[in-house]
Amino acid sequence: MRIFIIMLDSLRKDHIGAYGNNWIKTPNIDRLAEDSIIFENAYPESLPTIPLRRSLHTGLRTFPFKEYNPRKGDIVKAYGWEPIPEEHETLSEILQKSRYKTGFITDTYHYFKPSMNFHRGFDQWIWVRGQEGDALRSGPPIEKSEFKKYNSKKGSNYYINLILKQYLKNKRIIKKKEDYFTVQVFQESIKWVEQNKEYDDTFLLIDGFDPHEPFDPPEEYIDLYYPNYNGRKIITPNYSINTDYLKEDELKYLQAAYAGETTFVDEQVGNFIKGLKSSELYNESLIVLISDHGHQLGEHGMTGKIPWGLYPELMDIP
């Protein structure tokens, strides 16, 4: 059997056409859904990124979080944000023992922070560098004139500014569409399929960090939903219980940037599916597409992933 799990971080269920959305373009995921079983009542076992992935990799509950030990070298301090315990066997380890050829391709940099160990049990793993706060580059520093193009000054804080500055350094390597991190993830996945198609039993975990913030797809995708915007680009919004820090047009841009990111990611999923079909592997494959959680974009007066705002925009997943 050929098994493919596609994890798309922060993908909202209500932003997908197959779940009833009629204004955001997700034709490729919609076509995949037509060939699939659709789950209408799926919810994450725990939040955010790393706690959920502990459940994904092991099939075990991580909540309630106990004996939390913050790790050195990681700015994120959240209960459950820890490596997989040594005694917990992962899906990849189980399949590897069963002689599956296993692969792991991702741009989710949290996997590779100091002390993390999520790439156990994979015959090959590829980390596409540069997303969000990934320490890919330390310089040169970001000019103030460049930094002022992004986010709302009123809604910024130390953590948001730190992440944004790192991302702006990282994105200097992006010169064309093919350089975007999410494009690289799915192109590497297509290569992996081609290189390993001689094996009868394969497992590939594709973990895409997008549409997670920074919401920064190519401009043409944002223009699909909010063209001719000339204000600050709100790409790493504050995690806030109100939206007072955003002007009306800034909030609209934030929502359009997320929608554009979703359409951009959908395009990459489509390219991967085309790769499976061209290799004549699509009809003999088990393909699972999931998300870890959503992201509030002004609904209920909130932006971000607020732990006490467990509304459908955050908790309903495809």
C-alpha angles and dihedrals in degrees: 000000000000113000125191124181115190113194116189112191117229095358109159118221092217091059094065124090093219088063094050105276110144104182107047117076112235102145096151097051088044091055091048088051090055088062094043148067108259120212112213099184107044121143133176117257090221141349149278129016105293101034089052092049091052086061092044094052097042107025088229130122117256096183130113089048114223135183093008113196115188113223127231115244096032122101091198112092108182133138110263092020095128141111122274110276113253092239093056115093117218130220091247091053091050092049092044089056087052089057097257116151102236131203136179123194121176148144092202097119096191087077091068103043117124112295096011117128109182096129093073116131099023123125088204132013130181125195114199103208130220112053121141110310097001107141093234096133133020098190170125093354122247114261116238090237090058095044092053091063090072138067131349115291090214093055100043128105138176095275095047092047092048092052093044094051091050092048093050089053091049096048092060087090090063108098100148140013093271090060095064112114096236091051090053092050094056095040090054088048091054089051091050092053092051093047093049103036092108090070116086095209118046137157124196124181111199109190111184118191092206139120081039116109137304083077095207114136122154109300093248091068094053090047088061088071108023114014127185096026114159104176134093114311107241100206103141105038124194118260095242141156090222137037097218090116090067129072116227094257091046091055090049089051091050091053092046092048090054091047090049091049089052092052091046091052091046089057091055092049087053092052090053093049089049088053091054091049094048089052088049091237101112097090093050096047135098106218121188119186116189143152132217098222142321133251129241113237102184098309112138087008092290138120126192130011105317113186093213093047100074096166125148091263087067105026107037109086133184 
